[in-house]
C-alpha atoms as a PDB file:
ATOM      1  CA  UNK A   1      71.594  25.729  -7.558  1.00  0.00           C
ATOM      2  CA  UNK A   2      72.976  26.594  -4.206  1.00  0.00           C
ATOM      3  CA  UNK A   3      71.472  28.773  -1.497  1.00  0.00           C
ATOM      4  CA  UNK A   4      73.514  31.799  -2.569  1.00  0.00           C
ATOM      5  CA  UNK A   5      71.948  31.813  -6.039  1.00  0.00           C
ATOM      6  CA  UNK A   6      68.431  31.655  -4.594  1.00  0.00           C
ATOM      7  CA  UNK A   7      69.241  34.421  -2.143  1.00  0.00           C
ATOM      8  CA  UNK A   8      70.524  36.642  -4.957  1.00  0.00           C
ATOM      9  CA  UNK A   9      67.382  36.001  -7.027  1.00  0.00           C
ATOM     10  CA  UNK A  10      65.134  36.852  -4.078  1.00  0.00           C
ATOM     11  CA  UNK A  11      67.075  40.019  -3.318  1.00  0.00           C
ATOM     12  CA  UNK A  12      66.856  41.067  -6.980  1.00  0.00           C
ATOM     13  CA  UNK A  13      63.095  40.451  -6.963  1.00  0.00           C
ATOM     14  CA  UNK A  14      62.783  42.423  -3.719  1.00  0.00           C
ATOM     15  CA  UNK A  15      64.699  45.317  -5.298  1.00  0.00           C
ATOM     16  CA  UNK A  16      62.465  45.236  -8.378  1.00  0.00           C
ATOM     17  CA  UNK A  17      59.323  45.378  -6.269  1.00  0.00           C
ATOM     18  CA  UNK A  18      60.610  48.160  -4.040  1.00  0.00           C
ATOM     19  CA  UNK A  19      61.674  50.303  -7.011  1.00  0.00           C
ATOM     20  CA  UNK A  20      58.283  49.971  -8.671  1.00  0.00           C
ATOM     21  CA  UNK A  21      58.972  47.037 -10.940  1.00  0.00           C
ATOM     22  CA  UNK A  22      58.401  49.087 -14.077  1.00  0.00           C
ATOM     23  CA  UNK A  23      54.755  49.625 -13.248  1.00  0.00           C
ATOM     24  CA  UNK A  24      53.078  52.972 -13.488  1.00  0.00           C
ATOM     25  CA  UNK A  25      51.722  54.311 -10.202  1.00  0.00           C
ATOM     26  CA  UNK A  26      47.973  54.431  -9.792  1.00  0.00           C
ATOM     27  CA  UNK A  27      46.576  57.772 -10.819  1.00  0.00           C
ATOM     28  CA  UNK A  28      44.449  59.460  -8.220  1.00  0.00           C
ATOM     29  CA  UNK A  29      41.698  61.807  -9.301  1.00  0.00           C
ATOM     30  CA  UNK A  30      40.473  64.397  -6.865  1.00  0.00           C
ATOM     31  CA  UNK A  31      37.062  64.767  -8.450  1.00  0.00           C
ATOM     32  CA  UNK A  32      35.551  61.297  -8.854  1.00  0.00           C
ATOM     33  CA  UNK A  33      32.317  62.574 -10.388  1.00  0.00           C
ATOM     34  CA  UNK A  34      33.936  63.713 -13.637  1.00  0.00           C
ATOM     35  CA  UNK A  35      33.848  60.695 -15.925  1.00  0.00           C
ATOM     36  CA  UNK A  36      35.156  60.897 -19.441  1.00  0.00           C
ATOM     37  CA  UNK A  37      34.493  58.661 -22.388  1.00  0.00           C
ATOM     38  CA  UNK A  38      31.727  56.186 -23.020  1.00  0.00           C
ATOM     39  CA  UNK A  39      30.772  53.249 -20.823  1.00  0.00           C
ATOM     40  CA  UNK A  40      33.337  50.965 -22.462  1.00  0.00           C
ATOM     41  CA  UNK A  41      36.139  53.441 -21.721  1.00  0.00           C
ATOM     42  CA  UNK A  42      34.986  53.769 -18.125  1.00  0.00           C
ATOM     43  CA  UNK A  43      34.838  49.979 -17.713  1.00  0.00           C
ATOM     44  CA  UNK A  44      38.329  49.633 -19.165  1.00  0.00           C
ATOM     45  CA  UNK A  45      39.614  52.241 -16.735  1.00  0.00           C
ATOM     46  CA  UNK A  46      37.963  50.465 -13.821  1.00  0.00           C
ATOM     47  CA  UNK A  47      39.465  47.137 -14.890  1.00  0.00           C
ATOM     48  CA  UNK A  48      42.933  48.670 -15.123  1.00  0.00           C
ATOM     49  CA  UNK A  49      42.634  50.056 -11.597  1.00  0.00           C
ATOM     50  CA  UNK A  50      41.511  46.692 -10.214  1.00  0.00           C
ATOM     51  CA  UNK A  51      44.338  44.869 -11.989  1.00  0.00           C
ATOM     52  CA  UNK A  52      46.912  47.332 -10.651  1.00  0.00           C
ATOM     53  CA  UNK A  53      45.541  46.915  -7.129  1.00  0.00           C
ATOM     54  CA  UNK A  54      45.768  43.122  -7.375  1.00  0.00           C
ATOM     55  CA  UNK A  55      49.353  43.385  -8.628  1.00  0.00           C
ATOM     56  CA  UNK A  56      50.235  45.628  -5.683  1.00  0.00           C
ATOM     57  CA  UNK A  57      48.672  43.116  -3.291  1.00  0.00           C
ATOM     58  CA  UNK A  58      50.600  40.266  -4.910  1.00  0.00           C
ATOM     59  CA  UNK A  59      53.834  42.239  -4.638  1.00  0.00           C
ATOM     60  CA  UNK A  60      53.132  42.884  -0.958  1.00  0.00           C
ATOM     61  CA  UNK A  61      52.664  39.153  -0.355  1.00  0.00           C
ATOM     62  CA  UNK A  62      55.914  38.383  -2.182  1.00  0.00           C
ATOM     63  CA  UNK A  63      57.760  40.959  -0.070  1.00  0.00           C
ATOM     64  CA  UNK A  64      56.393  39.385   3.104  1.00  0.00           C
ATOM     65  CA  UNK A  65      57.560  35.970   1.944  1.00  0.00           C
ATOM     66  CA  UNK A  66      61.039  37.266   1.134  1.00  0.00           C
END
C-alpha cells in the first residue's frame, strides 16, 4: 500500500470517531440517588458506563495519534 491509501484510512477513521462511530452517547442522570433494578442490573449499568468511558478514552488517543 502506498501513503495515500494509509492517509485515506486514517481520515476515514477520524471521521468515524468524530461523528460518534455508531456508539450511543452516555446517558446522564440528574438524580444519582434513584437506582432502579436489583444489584445485578445496577452492576451491569455501571459496567456499561465504564466500558463506554474507556472507549471514549481510546478514541481520544487515536485522534491524537492521527
